[in-house]
PDB file of C-alpha atoms in Angstrom:
ATOM      1  CA  MET A  27      -7.152  29.704   1.463  1.00 89.00           C
ATOM      2  CA  SER A  28      -6.447  26.342  -0.114  1.00 95.00           C
ATOM      3  CA  ARG A  29      -8.452  23.577  -1.736  1.00 97.00           C
ATOM      4  CA  THR A  30      -9.102  20.252  -0.094  1.00 98.00           C
ATOM      5  CA  ILE A  31     -11.256  17.300  -1.130  1.00 98.00           C
ATOM      6  CA  ARG A  32     -14.134  16.113   1.031  1.00 98.00           C
ATOM      7  CA  PHE A  33     -17.291  14.052   0.635  1.00 98.00           C
ATOM      8  CA  ASN A  34     -20.635  14.150   2.452  1.00 98.00           C
ATOM      9  CA  GLN A  35     -21.985  10.718   1.611  1.00 98.00           C
ATOM     10  CA  ALA A  36     -20.665   7.310   0.605  1.00 98.00           C
ATOM     11  CA  GLY A  37     -20.620   6.541  -3.086  1.00 98.00           C
ATOM     12  CA  GLY A  38     -18.696   6.517  -6.327  1.00 97.00           C
ATOM     13  CA  PRO A  39     -15.889   8.885  -7.344  1.00 98.00           C
ATOM     14  CA  GLU A  40     -18.435  11.597  -8.158  1.00 98.00           C
ATOM     15  CA  VAL A  41     -19.118  12.198  -4.425  1.00 98.00           C
ATOM     16  CA  LEU A  42     -15.655  13.789  -4.070  1.00 98.00           C
ATOM     17  CA  GLU A  43     -15.913  17.584  -3.874  1.00 98.00           C
ATOM     18  CA  PHE A  44     -13.371  20.414  -3.904  1.00 98.00           C
ATOM     19  CA  VAL A  45     -13.782  22.695  -0.905  1.00 97.00           C
ATOM     20  CA  GLU A  46     -12.072  26.037  -0.241  1.00 97.00           C
ATOM     21  CA  THR A  47     -10.763  26.063   3.326  1.00 93.00           C
ATOM     22  CA  THR A  48      -8.720  28.403   5.483  1.00 92.00           C
ATOM     23  CA  VAL A  49      -5.131  27.199   5.735  1.00 88.00           C
ATOM     24  CA  PRO A  50      -5.073  25.470   9.142  1.00 87.00           C
ATOM     25  CA  GLN A  51      -2.528  26.152  11.860  1.00 94.00           C
ATOM     26  CA  PRO A  52      -0.593  23.072  13.032  1.00 97.00           C
ATOM     27  CA  GLY A  53      -1.150  21.934  16.612  1.00 97.00           C
ATOM     28  CA  PRO A  54       1.765  21.381  19.015  1.00 98.00           C
ATOM     29  CA  ASN A  55       2.680  17.997  17.528  1.00 98.00           C
ATOM     30  CA  GLU A  56       1.610  18.611  13.956  1.00 98.00           C
ATOM     31  CA  ILE A  57       3.293  19.652  10.703  1.00 98.00           C
ATOM     32  CA  ARG A  58       1.758  21.676   7.888  1.00 98.00           C
ATOM     33  CA  ILE A  59       2.821  20.686   4.376  1.00 98.00           C
ATOM     34  CA  HIS A  60       2.497  22.302   0.965  1.00 98.00           C
ATOM     35  CA  VAL A  61       1.569  19.239  -1.066  1.00 98.00           C
ATOM     36  CA  LYS A  62       3.275  18.457  -4.374  1.00 98.00           C
ATOM     37  CA  ALA A  63       1.960  14.929  -4.970  1.00 98.00           C
ATOM     38  CA  ILE A  64      -0.583  12.495  -3.495  1.00 98.00           C
ATOM     39  CA  GLY A  65      -0.363   8.698  -3.687  1.00 98.00           C
ATOM     40  CA  LEU A  66      -3.682   6.906  -4.248  1.00 98.00           C
ATOM     41  CA  ASN A  67      -4.568   3.672  -2.469  1.00 96.00           C
ATOM     42  CA  ARG A  68      -7.312   1.091  -2.653  1.00 93.00           C
ATOM     43  CA  ALA A  69      -8.050   1.891   1.010  1.00 94.00           C
ATOM     44  CA  GLU A  70      -9.212   5.372  -0.017  1.00 97.00           C
ATOM     45  CA  SER A  71     -11.645   3.957  -2.558  1.00 96.00           C
ATOM     46  CA  MET A  72     -13.071   1.702   0.145  1.00 95.00           C
ATOM     47  CA  TRP A  73     -13.149   4.660   2.561  1.00 98.00           C
ATOM     48  CA  ARG A  74     -15.094   6.732   0.015  1.00 98.00           C
ATOM     49  CA  LYS A  75     -17.653   3.902  -0.193  1.00 97.00           C
ATOM     50  CA  ASP A  76     -17.714   3.555   3.633  1.00 97.00           C
ATOM     51  CA  ILE A  77     -16.714  -0.119   3.458  1.00 94.00           C
ATOM     52  CA  TYR A  78     -13.279   0.247   5.069  1.00 94.00           C
ATOM     53  CA  ILE A  79     -12.034  -1.168   8.391  1.00 91.00           C
ATOM     54  CA  GLU A  80     -13.602   1.708  10.380  1.00 94.00           C
ATOM     55  CA  PRO A  81     -16.807   3.676   9.742  1.00 97.00           C
ATOM     56  CA  VAL A  82     -16.571   7.101   8.110  1.00 98.00           C
ATOM     57  CA  LYS A  83     -17.600  10.220  10.023  1.00 97.00           C
ATOM     58  CA  PHE A  84     -19.222  12.718   7.658  1.00 97.00           C
ATOM     59  CA  PRO A  85     -18.383  15.222   6.303  1.00 96.00           C
ATOM     60  CA  ALA A  86     -15.161  13.380   5.583  1.00 98.00           C
ATOM     61  CA  GLY A  87     -11.729  13.927   4.133  1.00 97.00           C
ATOM     62  CA  LEU A  88      -9.440  11.202   2.904  1.00 98.00           C
ATOM     63  CA  GLY A  89      -5.913  10.306   1.905  1.00 98.00           C
ATOM     64  CA  TYR A  90      -2.973   8.485   3.488  1.00 98.00           C
ATOM     65  CA  GLU A  91       0.028   9.540   1.404  1.00 98.00           C
ATOM     66  CA  ALA A  92       1.524  12.801   0.173  1.00 98.00           C
ATOM     67  CA  ALA A  93       4.845  14.477  -0.500  1.00 98.00           C
ATOM     68  CA  GLY A  94       5.734  18.134  -0.377  1.00 98.00           C
ATOM     69  CA  THR A  95       7.564  20.804   1.592  1.00 98.00           C
ATOM     70  CA  VAL A  96       7.123  21.727   5.231  1.00 98.00           C
ATOM     71  CA  ASP A  97       5.297  25.045   5.585  1.00 96.00           C
ATOM     72  CA  ALA A  98       5.011  25.295   9.384  1.00 98.00           C
ATOM     73  CA  VAL A  99       5.618  23.150  12.456  1.00 98.00           C
ATOM     74  CA  GLY A 100       3.892  22.938  15.829  1.00 97.00           C
ATOM     75  CA  SER A 101       5.446  24.242  19.030  1.00 97.00           C
ATOM     76  CA  SER A 102       6.526  20.784  20.233  1.00 97.00           C
ATOM     77  CA  VAL A 103       7.901  19.512  16.919  1.00 98.00           C
ATOM     78  CA  SER A 104      11.633  18.884  16.629  1.00 96.00           C
ATOM     79  CA  GLY A 105      13.702  17.684  13.698  1.00 96.00           C
ATOM     80  CA  PHE A 106      11.653  19.452  11.032  1.00 98.00           C
ATOM     81  CA  ALA A 107      11.707  23.014   9.765  1.00 97.00           C
ATOM     82  CA  PRO A 108       9.946  25.039   7.042  1.00 97.00           C
ATOM     83  CA  GLY A 109      11.370  24.167   3.644  1.00 97.00           C
ATOM     84  CA  ASP A 110      12.170  20.532   4.462  1.00 98.00           C
ATOM     85  CA  VAL A 111      11.244  18.073   1.719  1.00 98.00           C
ATOM     86  CA  VAL A 112       9.058  15.365   3.277  1.00 98.00           C
ATOM     87  CA  SER A 113       6.543  12.605   2.661  1.00 98.00           C
ATOM     88  CA  VAL A 114       3.729  11.138   4.748  1.00 98.00           C
ATOM     89  CA  ILE A 115       3.562   7.561   6.033  1.00 97.00           C
ATOM     90  CA  PRO A 116       0.055   6.099   6.602  1.00 97.00           C
ATOM     91  CA  SER A 117      -0.184   5.934  10.393  1.00 96.00           C
ATOM     92  CA  PHE A 118      -3.410   7.726  11.318  1.00 96.00           C
ATOM     93  CA  SER A 119      -7.171   7.440  10.938  1.00 97.00           C
ATOM     94  CA  MET A 120      -8.701   9.240   7.962  1.00 98.00           C
ATOM     95  CA  ASN A 121     -11.372  10.414  10.419  1.00 98.00           C
ATOM     96  CA  GLN A 122      -8.623  12.542  11.982  1.00 97.00           C
ATOM     97  CA  TYR A 123      -6.311  13.489   9.106  1.00 97.00           C
ATOM     98  CA  GLY A 124      -6.262  13.386   5.309  1.00 97.00           C
ATOM     99  CA  THR A 125      -3.803  14.142   2.525  1.00 98.00           C
ATOM    100  CA  TYR A 126      -6.128  15.128  -0.345  1.00 98.00           C
ATOM    101  CA  GLY A 127      -5.436  18.850  -0.246  1.00 98.00           C
ATOM    102  CA  GLU A 128      -3.157  21.604  -1.492  1.00 98.00           C
ATOM    103  CA  VAL A 129      -2.070  22.321   2.089  1.00 98.00           C
ATOM    104  CA  ILE A 130      -2.452  19.646   4.767  1.00 98.00           C
ATOM    105  CA  VAL A 131      -1.776  19.193   8.468  1.00 98.00           C
ATOM    106  CA  VAL A 132      -0.594  15.796   9.705  1.00 98.00           C
ATOM    107  CA  PRO A 133       0.911  14.441  12.954  1.00 98.00           C
ATOM    108  CA  ASP A 134       4.676  14.787  13.197  1.00 97.00           C
ATOM    109  CA  TYR A 135       5.198  11.042  13.709  1.00 97.00           C
ATOM    110  CA  ALA A 136       3.746  10.461  10.218  1.00 97.00           C
ATOM    111  CA  VAL A 137       6.295  12.681   8.469  1.00 98.00           C
ATOM    112  CA  VAL A 138       9.522  11.357   6.926  1.00 96.00           C
ATOM    113  CA  LYS A 139      12.429  13.075   5.199  1.00 95.00           C
ATOM    114  CA  HIS A 140      12.725  10.941   2.086  1.00 88.00           C
ATOM    115  CA  PRO A 141      15.867  10.431  -0.025  1.00 86.00           C
ATOM    116  CA  SER A 142      16.718  13.317  -2.353  1.00 88.00           C
ATOM    117  CA  SER A 143      16.962  10.784  -5.192  1.00 90.00           C
ATOM    118  CA  LEU A 144      13.163  10.444  -5.142  1.00 94.00           C
ATOM    119  CA  SER A 145      10.931  12.865  -7.021  1.00 97.00           C
ATOM    120  CA  PHE A 146       7.823  14.177  -5.249  1.00 98.00           C
ATOM    121  CA  THR A 147       5.760  11.781  -7.369  1.00 98.00           C
ATOM    122  CA  GLU A 148       7.850   8.806  -6.260  1.00 97.00           C
ATOM    123  CA  ALA A 149       8.005   9.923  -2.624  1.00 97.00           C
ATOM    124  CA  ALA A 150       4.212  10.198  -2.470  1.00 98.00           C
ATOM    125  CA  SER A 151       3.944   6.539  -3.406  1.00 97.00           C
ATOM    126  CA  VAL A 152       6.476   4.649  -1.309  1.00 96.00           C
ATOM    127  CA  TRP A 153       5.173   4.244   2.232  1.00 97.00           C
ATOM    128  CA  MET A 154       1.878   2.399   1.855  1.00 97.00           C
ATOM    129  CA  MET A 155       3.318  -0.062  -0.643  1.00 97.00           C
ATOM    130  CA  PHE A 156       6.593  -0.810   1.090  1.00 98.00           C
ATOM    131  CA  VAL A 157       5.527  -0.672   4.765  1.00 98.00           C
ATOM    132  CA  THR A 158       2.509  -2.932   4.144  1.00 98.00           C
ATOM    133  CA  ALA A 159       4.685  -5.571   2.485  1.00 98.00           C
ATOM    134  CA  TYR A 160       7.560  -5.058   4.953  1.00 98.00           C
ATOM    135  CA  GLY A 161       5.293  -5.728   7.940  1.00 98.00           C
ATOM    136  CA  ALA A 162       4.327  -9.165   6.668  1.00 98.00           C
ATOM    137  CA  LEU A 163       7.413 -10.361   4.814  1.00 98.00           C
ATOM    138  CA  ILE A 164      10.309  -8.819   6.716  1.00 98.00           C
ATOM    139  CA  GLU A 165       9.018  -8.013  10.189  1.00 98.00           C
ATOM    140  CA  ASP A 166       6.761 -11.018  10.747  1.00 98.00           C
ATOM    141  CA  ALA A 167       7.708 -13.846   8.347  1.00 98.00           C
ATOM    142  CA  LYS A 168      11.391 -12.839   8.253  1.00 98.00           C
ATOM    143  CA  VAL A 169      11.783 -14.189   4.726  1.00 98.00           C
ATOM    144  CA  THR A 170      15.314 -15.025   3.713  1.00 98.00           C
ATOM    145  CA  GLN A 171      17.401 -16.992   1.244  1.00 97.00           C
ATOM    146  CA  GLY A 172      15.761 -20.305   0.356  1.00 96.00           C
ATOM    147  CA  ASP A 173      12.211 -19.031   0.965  1.00 98.00           C
ATOM    148  CA  PHE A 174       9.652 -18.824  -1.834  1.00 98.00           C
ATOM    149  CA  VAL A 175       7.110 -15.971  -1.601  1.00 98.00           C
ATOM    150  CA  ILE A 176       3.890 -16.042  -3.641  1.00 98.00           C
ATOM    151  CA  VAL A 177       2.517 -12.610  -4.589  1.00 98.00           C
ATOM    152  CA  PRO A 178      -1.053 -12.574  -5.992  1.00 97.00           C
ATOM    153  CA  ALA A 179      -2.221  -9.388  -7.756  1.00 95.00           C
ATOM    154  CA  ALA A 180       1.464  -8.792  -8.311  1.00 97.00           C
ATOM    155  CA  SER A 181       1.037  -5.778 -10.600  1.00 95.00           C
ATOM    156  CA  SER A 182      -0.497  -3.702  -7.801  1.00 95.00           C
ATOM    157  CA  SER A 183       1.798  -1.232  -6.053  1.00 96.00           C
ATOM    158  CA  VAL A 184       1.955  -3.362  -2.893  1.00 97.00           C
ATOM    159  CA  GLY A 185       2.487  -6.493  -4.986  1.00 97.00           C
ATOM    160  CA  LEU A 186       5.439  -4.908  -6.775  1.00 98.00           C
ATOM    161  CA  ALA A 187       6.820  -3.760  -3.415  1.00 98.00           C
ATOM    162  CA  ALA A 188       6.513  -7.328  -2.106  1.00 98.00           C
ATOM    163  CA  ILE A 189       8.507  -8.634  -5.067  1.00 98.00           C
ATOM    164  CA  GLN A 190      11.255  -6.094  -4.435  1.00 98.00           C
ATOM    165  CA  LEU A 191      11.358  -6.748  -0.685  1.00 98.00           C
ATOM    166  CA  ALA A 192      11.483 -10.516  -1.198  1.00 98.00           C
ATOM    167  CA  ASN A 193      14.411 -10.033  -3.583  1.00 97.00           C
ATOM    168  CA  TYR A 194      16.086  -7.581  -1.174  1.00 98.00           C
ATOM    169  CA  ALA A 195      15.877 -10.184   1.610  1.00 98.00           C
ATOM    170  CA  GLY A 196      17.306 -12.949  -0.604  1.00 98.00           C
ATOM    171  CA  ALA A 197      14.034 -14.848  -1.041  1.00 98.00           C
ATOM    172  CA  THR A 198      12.537 -15.999  -4.369  1.00 98.00           C
ATOM    173  CA  SER A 199       9.365 -14.302  -5.578  1.00 98.00           C
ATOM    174  CA  ILE A 200       6.557 -16.007  -7.500  1.00 98.00           C
ATOM    175  CA  ALA A 201       4.271 -13.370  -9.000  1.00 98.00           C
ATOM    176  CA  LEU A 202       0.691 -14.224  -9.944  1.00 98.00           C
ATOM    177  CA  THR A 203      -1.232 -12.451 -12.693  1.00 96.00           C
ATOM    178  CA  ARG A 204      -4.384 -13.362 -14.538  1.00 92.00           C
ATOM    179  CA  THR A 205      -3.258 -12.260 -18.005  1.00 90.00           C
ATOM    180  CA  ALA A 206      -0.195 -13.010 -20.094  1.00 94.00           C
ATOM    181  CA  ALA A 207       0.166  -9.310 -20.989  1.00 94.00           C
ATOM    182  CA  LYS A 208       1.626  -8.604 -17.556  1.00 95.00           C
ATOM    183  CA  LYS A 209       4.066 -11.521 -17.489  1.00 97.00           C
ATOM    184  CA  GLN A 210       7.047  -9.781 -19.056  1.00 97.00           C
ATOM    185  CA  PRO A 211       6.516  -6.498 -17.168  1.00 97.00           C
ATOM    186  CA  LEU A 212       6.512  -8.484 -13.920  1.00 98.00           C
ATOM    187  CA  LEU A 213       9.719 -10.268 -14.885  1.00 98.00           C
ATOM    188  CA  ASP A 214      11.211  -6.884 -15.779  1.00 96.00           C
ATOM    189  CA  ALA A 215      10.067  -5.592 -12.365  1.00 96.00           C
ATOM    190  CA  GLY A 216      12.125  -8.277 -10.628  1.00 97.00           C
ATOM    191  CA  ALA A 217       9.840 -11.278 -10.209  1.00 98.00           C
ATOM    192  CA  ALA A 218      11.895 -14.474 -10.294  1.00 98.00           C
ATOM    193  CA  HIS A 219       8.893 -16.429 -11.587  1.00 98.00           C
ATOM    194  CA  VAL A 220       5.495 -15.447 -12.997  1.00 98.00           C
ATOM    195  CA  VAL A 221       2.429 -17.698 -13.090  1.00 98.00           C
ATOM    196  CA  VAL A 222      -0.364 -16.625 -15.452  1.00 97.00           C
ATOM    197  CA  THR A 223      -3.328 -18.093 -13.602  1.00 95.00           C
ATOM    198  CA  ASP A 224      -5.723 -17.955 -16.576  1.00 93.00           C
ATOM    199  CA  GLU A 225      -3.366 -20.198 -18.556  1.00 95.00           C
ATOM    200  CA  ALA A 226      -1.727 -22.541 -16.033  1.00 96.00           C
ATOM    201  CA  ASP A 227      -2.703 -24.508 -12.944  1.00 96.00           C
ATOM    202  CA  LEU A 228      -1.512 -22.505  -9.953  1.00 97.00           C
ATOM    203  CA  VAL A 229      -0.751 -25.453  -7.679  1.00 97.00           C
ATOM    204  CA  ASP A 230       1.060 -27.440 -10.361  1.00 97.00           C
ATOM    205  CA  GLU A 231       3.190 -24.438 -11.337  1.00 98.00           C
ATOM    206  CA  VAL A 232       4.167 -23.527  -7.778  1.00 98.00           C
ATOM    207  CA  MET A 233       5.063 -27.117  -6.997  1.00 98.00           C
ATOM    208  CA  ARG A 234       7.179 -27.278 -10.142  1.00 98.00           C
ATOM    209  CA  ILE A 235       8.991 -24.049  -9.253  1.00 98.00           C
ATOM    210  CA  THR A 236       9.586 -25.095  -5.640  1.00 98.00           C
ATOM    211  CA  GLY A 237      10.674 -28.654  -6.398  1.00 98.00           C
ATOM    212  CA  GLY A 238       7.487 -30.074  -4.919  1.00 97.00           C
ATOM    213  CA  ASN A 239       7.910 -28.407  -1.532  1.00 97.00           C
ATOM    214  CA  GLY A 240       5.543 -25.475  -1.882  1.00 98.00           C
ATOM    215  CA  ALA A 241       6.132 -21.860  -0.882  1.00 98.00           C
ATOM    216  CA  ARG A 242       6.654 -20.781   2.737  1.00 98.00           C
ATOM    217  CA  VAL A 243       4.765 -17.488   2.365  1.00 98.00           C
ATOM    218  CA  ALA A 244       1.813 -16.136   0.366  1.00 98.00           C
ATOM    219  CA  PHE A 245       0.928 -12.435   0.507  1.00 98.00           C
ATOM    220  CA  ASP A 246      -2.627 -12.008  -0.771  1.00 97.00           C
ATOM    221  CA  PRO A 247      -4.891  -8.960  -1.245  1.00 95.00           C
ATOM    222  CA  VAL A 248      -7.654 -10.880  -3.011  1.00 95.00           C
ATOM    223  CA  GLY A 249      -9.252 -13.646  -0.929  1.00 95.00           C
ATOM    224  CA  GLY A 250     -12.369 -15.180  -2.460  1.00 95.00           C
ATOM    225  CA  PRO A 251     -12.855 -18.692  -3.854  1.00 94.00           C
ATOM    226  CA  ASN A 252      -9.251 -19.058  -5.061  1.00 94.00           C
ATOM    227  CA  PHE A 253      -7.847 -18.596  -1.580  1.00 96.00           C
ATOM    228  CA  ALA A 254      -8.132 -22.334  -0.876  1.00 96.00           C
ATOM    229  CA  LYS A 255      -6.035 -23.042  -3.975  1.00 96.00           C
ATOM    230  CA  LEU A 256      -3.479 -20.505  -2.781  1.00 97.00           C
ATOM    231  CA  LEU A 257      -3.225 -22.342   0.543  1.00 98.00           C
ATOM    232  CA  ALA A 258      -2.654 -25.577  -1.376  1.00 97.00           C
ATOM    233  CA  THR A 259       0.541 -24.072  -2.806  1.00 98.00           C
ATOM    234  CA  LEU A 260       2.088 -23.586   0.641  1.00 98.00           C
ATOM    235  CA  SER A 261       4.717 -25.754   2.246  1.00 98.00           C
ATOM    236  CA  PHE A 262       4.378 -27.532   5.586  1.00 98.00           C
ATOM    237  CA  GLN A 263       3.862 -24.824   8.228  1.00 98.00           C
ATOM    238  CA  GLY A 264       3.515 -22.204   5.517  1.00 98.00           C
ATOM    239  CA  ILE A 265       2.020 -18.771   6.204  1.00 98.00           C
ATOM    240  CA  ALA A 266      -0.636 -16.923   4.201  1.00 98.00           C
ATOM    241  CA  TYR A 267      -1.157 -13.216   4.855  1.00 98.00           C
ATOM    242  CA  ILE A 268      -4.450 -11.748   3.670  1.00 97.00           C
ATOM    243  CA  TYR A 269      -4.346  -7.953   3.548  1.00 95.00           C
ATOM    244  CA  GLY A 270      -7.226  -7.105   1.220  1.00 90.00           C
ATOM    245  CA  ALA A 271     -10.572  -8.218  -0.123  1.00 86.00           C
ATOM    246  CA  LEU A 272     -10.440  -7.502  -3.851  1.00 87.00           C
ATOM    247  CA  SER A 273     -12.798 -10.438  -4.349  1.00 88.00           C
ATOM    248  CA  ASP A 274     -16.300  -9.774  -3.030  1.00 85.00           C
ATOM    249  CA  GLU A 275     -17.053 -13.494  -2.879  1.00 92.00           C
ATOM    250  CA  VAL A 276     -16.812 -15.755   0.164  1.00 93.00           C
ATOM    251  CA  THR A 277     -13.293 -16.810   1.177  1.00 95.00           C
ATOM    252  CA  PRO A 278     -13.407 -20.522   2.136  1.00 92.00           C
ATOM    253  CA  LEU A 279     -10.851 -22.153   4.419  1.00 94.00           C
ATOM    254  CA  PRO A 280      -9.907 -25.816   3.778  1.00 95.00           C
ATOM    255  CA  VAL A 281      -9.742 -26.710   7.460  1.00 95.00           C
ATOM    256  CA  LEU A 282      -8.520 -30.298   7.191  1.00 95.00           C
ATOM    257  CA  GLU A 283      -5.722 -29.353   4.784  1.00 93.00           C
ATOM    258  CA  MET A 284      -4.746 -26.493   7.083  1.00 95.00           C
ATOM    259  CA  ILE A 285      -4.597 -28.860  10.040  1.00 97.00           C
ATOM    260  CA  GLY A 286      -2.682 -31.482   8.074  1.00 96.00           C
ATOM    261  CA  LYS A 287      -0.042 -29.012   6.874  1.00 97.00           C
ATOM    262  CA  MET A 288      -0.188 -26.894  10.053  1.00 98.00           C
ATOM    263  CA  LEU A 289      -0.729 -23.739   8.012  1.00 98.00           C
ATOM    264  CA  THR A 290      -1.097 -20.247   9.456  1.00 98.00           C
ATOM    265  CA  VAL A 291      -3.478 -17.661   8.011  1.00 97.00           C
ATOM    266  CA  LYS A 292      -2.921 -14.122   9.267  1.00 97.00           C
ATOM    267  CA  ALA A 293      -5.005 -11.024   8.654  1.00 96.00           C
ATOM    268  CA  HIS A 294      -2.607  -8.177   7.987  1.00 97.00           C
ATOM    269  CA  ASN A 295      -2.604  -4.433   7.529  1.00 94.00           C
ATOM    270  CA  ILE A 296      -0.104  -1.604   7.726  1.00 96.00           C
ATOM    271  CA  TRP A 297      -1.145  -0.598  11.252  1.00 92.00           C
ATOM    272  CA  LEU A 298       0.751  -3.531  12.771  1.00 92.00           C
ATOM    273  CA  THR A 299       3.898  -1.653  11.772  1.00 97.00           C
ATOM    274  CA  SER A 300       3.017   2.001  11.272  1.00 95.00           C
ATOM    275  CA  GLY A 301       0.879   2.171  14.416  1.00 93.00           C
ATOM    276  CA  ASP A 302       3.794   1.322  16.712  1.00 95.00           C
ATOM    277  CA  GLU A 303       6.618   3.837  17.150  1.00 95.00           C
ATOM    278  CA  THR A 304       9.425   1.284  17.442  1.00 97.00           C
ATOM    279  CA  ARG A 305       8.205  -0.853  14.542  1.00 97.00           C
ATOM    280  CA  ARG A 306       7.522   2.201  12.392  1.00 97.00           C
ATOM    281  CA  LYS A 307      11.055   3.513  12.896  1.00 96.00           C
ATOM    282  CA  ALA A 308      12.572   0.117  12.063  1.00 98.00           C
ATOM    283  CA  ALA A 309      10.469  -0.090   8.888  1.00 98.00           C
ATOM    284  CA  VAL A 310      11.386   3.420   7.780  1.00 96.00           C
ATOM    285  CA  ASP A 311      15.101   2.759   8.379  1.00 96.00           C
ATOM    286  CA  TYR A 312      14.970  -0.526   6.454  1.00 97.00           C
ATOM    287  CA  ILE A 313      13.051   0.939   3.523  1.00 97.00           C
ATOM    288  CA  LEU A 314      15.158   4.105   3.352  1.00 95.00           C
ATOM    289  CA  LYS A 315      18.289   1.974   3.073  1.00 95.00           C
ATOM    290  CA  GLY A 316      16.686   0.005   0.256  1.00 96.00           C
ATOM    291  CA  LEU A 317      15.596   3.174  -1.535  1.00 94.00           C
ATOM    292  CA  GLU A 318      19.006   4.793  -1.155  1.00 92.00           C
ATOM    293  CA  SER A 319      20.779   1.693  -2.477  1.00 93.00           C
ATOM    294  CA  GLY A 320      18.405   1.376  -5.428  1.00 92.00           C
ATOM    295  CA  ALA A 321      17.248  -2.092  -4.362  1.00 95.00           C
ATOM    296  CA  LEU A 322      13.781  -0.651  -3.724  1.00 96.00           C
ATOM    297  CA  LYS A 323      12.143   1.728  -6.175  1.00 95.00           C
ATOM    298  CA  PRO A 324       8.492   2.689  -6.562  1.00 95.00           C
ATOM    299  CA  VAL A 325       6.810   1.852  -9.852  1.00 96.00           C
ATOM    300  CA  ILE A 326       4.492   4.620 -11.079  1.00 97.00           C
ATOM    301  CA  ASP A 327       1.691   3.583 -13.422  1.00 97.00           C
ATOM    302  CA  ARG A 328       0.110   6.953 -14.212  1.00 97.00           C
ATOM    303  CA  THR A 329      -0.218  10.481 -12.889  1.00 98.00           C
ATOM    304  CA  PHE A 330      -3.242  12.777 -12.795  1.00 98.00           C
ATOM    305  CA  SER A 331      -3.554  16.443 -11.835  1.00 98.00           C
ATOM    306  CA  PHE A 332      -5.298  17.490  -8.617  1.00 98.00           C
ATOM    307  CA  ASP A 333      -8.248  18.753 -10.672  1.00 98.00           C
ATOM    308  CA  GLN A 334      -8.591  15.226 -12.095  1.00 98.00           C
ATOM    309  CA  MET A 335      -9.007  13.471  -8.729  1.00 98.00           C
ATOM    310  CA  VAL A 336     -12.439  12.079  -9.651  1.00 98.00           C
ATOM    311  CA  ASP A 337     -10.997  10.622 -12.870  1.00 98.00           C
ATOM    312  CA  ALA A 338      -8.048   9.241 -10.906  1.00 98.00           C
ATOM    313  CA  HIS A 339     -10.436   7.397  -8.576  1.00 98.00           C
ATOM    314  CA  ARG A 340     -12.350   6.014 -11.541  1.00 98.00           C
ATOM    315  CA  TYR A 341      -9.090   4.733 -13.005  1.00 97.00           C
ATOM    316  CA  LEU A 342      -8.092   3.253  -9.636  1.00 95.00           C
ATOM    317  CA  GLU A 343     -11.247   1.144  -9.654  1.00 93.00           C
ATOM    318  CA  THR A 344     -10.572  -0.364 -13.094  1.00 90.00           C
ATOM    319  CA  ASN A 345      -7.864  -2.566 -11.460  1.00 84.00           C
ATOM    320  CA  GLY A 346      -5.816  -2.285 -14.632  1.00 85.00           C
ATOM    321  CA  GLN A 347      -2.834  -0.359 -13.330  1.00 90.00           C
ATOM    322  CA  PHE A 348       0.743  -1.621 -13.092  1.00 95.00           C
ATOM    323  CA  GLY A 349       2.107   0.111 -10.028  1.00 95.00           C
ATOM    324  CA  LYS A 350       1.050   3.289  -8.272  1.00 97.00           C
ATOM    325  CA  ILE A 351      -1.384   6.014  -9.302  1.00 98.00           C
ATOM    326  CA  VAL A 352      -0.216   9.478  -8.220  1.00 98.00           C
ATOM    327  CA  VAL A 353      -1.956  12.842  -8.307  1.00 98.00           C
ATOM    328  CA  THR A 354       0.224  15.923  -8.730  1.00 98.00           C
ATOM    329  CA  VAL A 355      -0.687  19.193  -7.049  1.00 97.00           C
TER     330      VAL A 355
END
């Protein structure tokens, strides 16, 4: 028997329940993992509330990321064996699989042997943050030297990953934060520039930093009324990726300005990359090289124990973290 976390109705963190389950057998193309750490994501909070990109089927499990050791493999699985140290890349529906458990079963294509330099806590955090940012900045926008990349909500795990990936590709990152308290930590985390939006005019600052040209790329998880101002910071034929909806207000689009500057606005999520075998492999190879070289490194804000999962979800929803929240098992 092992414990897993499920919920029977949408709601706050208190709907999460610990359930004793029989340890499942892996199917032909599945891998069973003894979990050591679980990475938490905003997507799981939205899933718990049933406001995510697909409807929840109850009773429901949840979780996209985990790290641990292989316990058993399915009859058709190759390349993995019991005892292997692995982590899970988000590439499945939470209606089918979940990672919030002491022992989990996931599809073999979602399992990665991560670098030995990473702890279980770090390995549980890397794939959502880096693959999400990689898909937009590296795979699609192909940022490179001379490009400026604006990163709103830069202290989030994906925001910090975007800063690192922009640097890794030779581009120049411009991190956005609302409060001055996070300015120095963002600079220490690798941001070339930091704009404190509660203290300075965003458009004026970006134009100053870019010599009046604007940034080629913005990578935004917020939306809302400030999205139009974000678009105003872009260069001619700039691209804005919107991959979240942290603001619950309407997101306006300045149509005439978009036409005049020939801007592109793209909705983005990790599935563009992780849902395609070829793209997923390219992303994993790219990120593994960055992790092994030290150019990419997850930033962990805080850890909780498995028994504290409800508290961890409450903390996740305060939006005060700097980096990733991880639960140890």
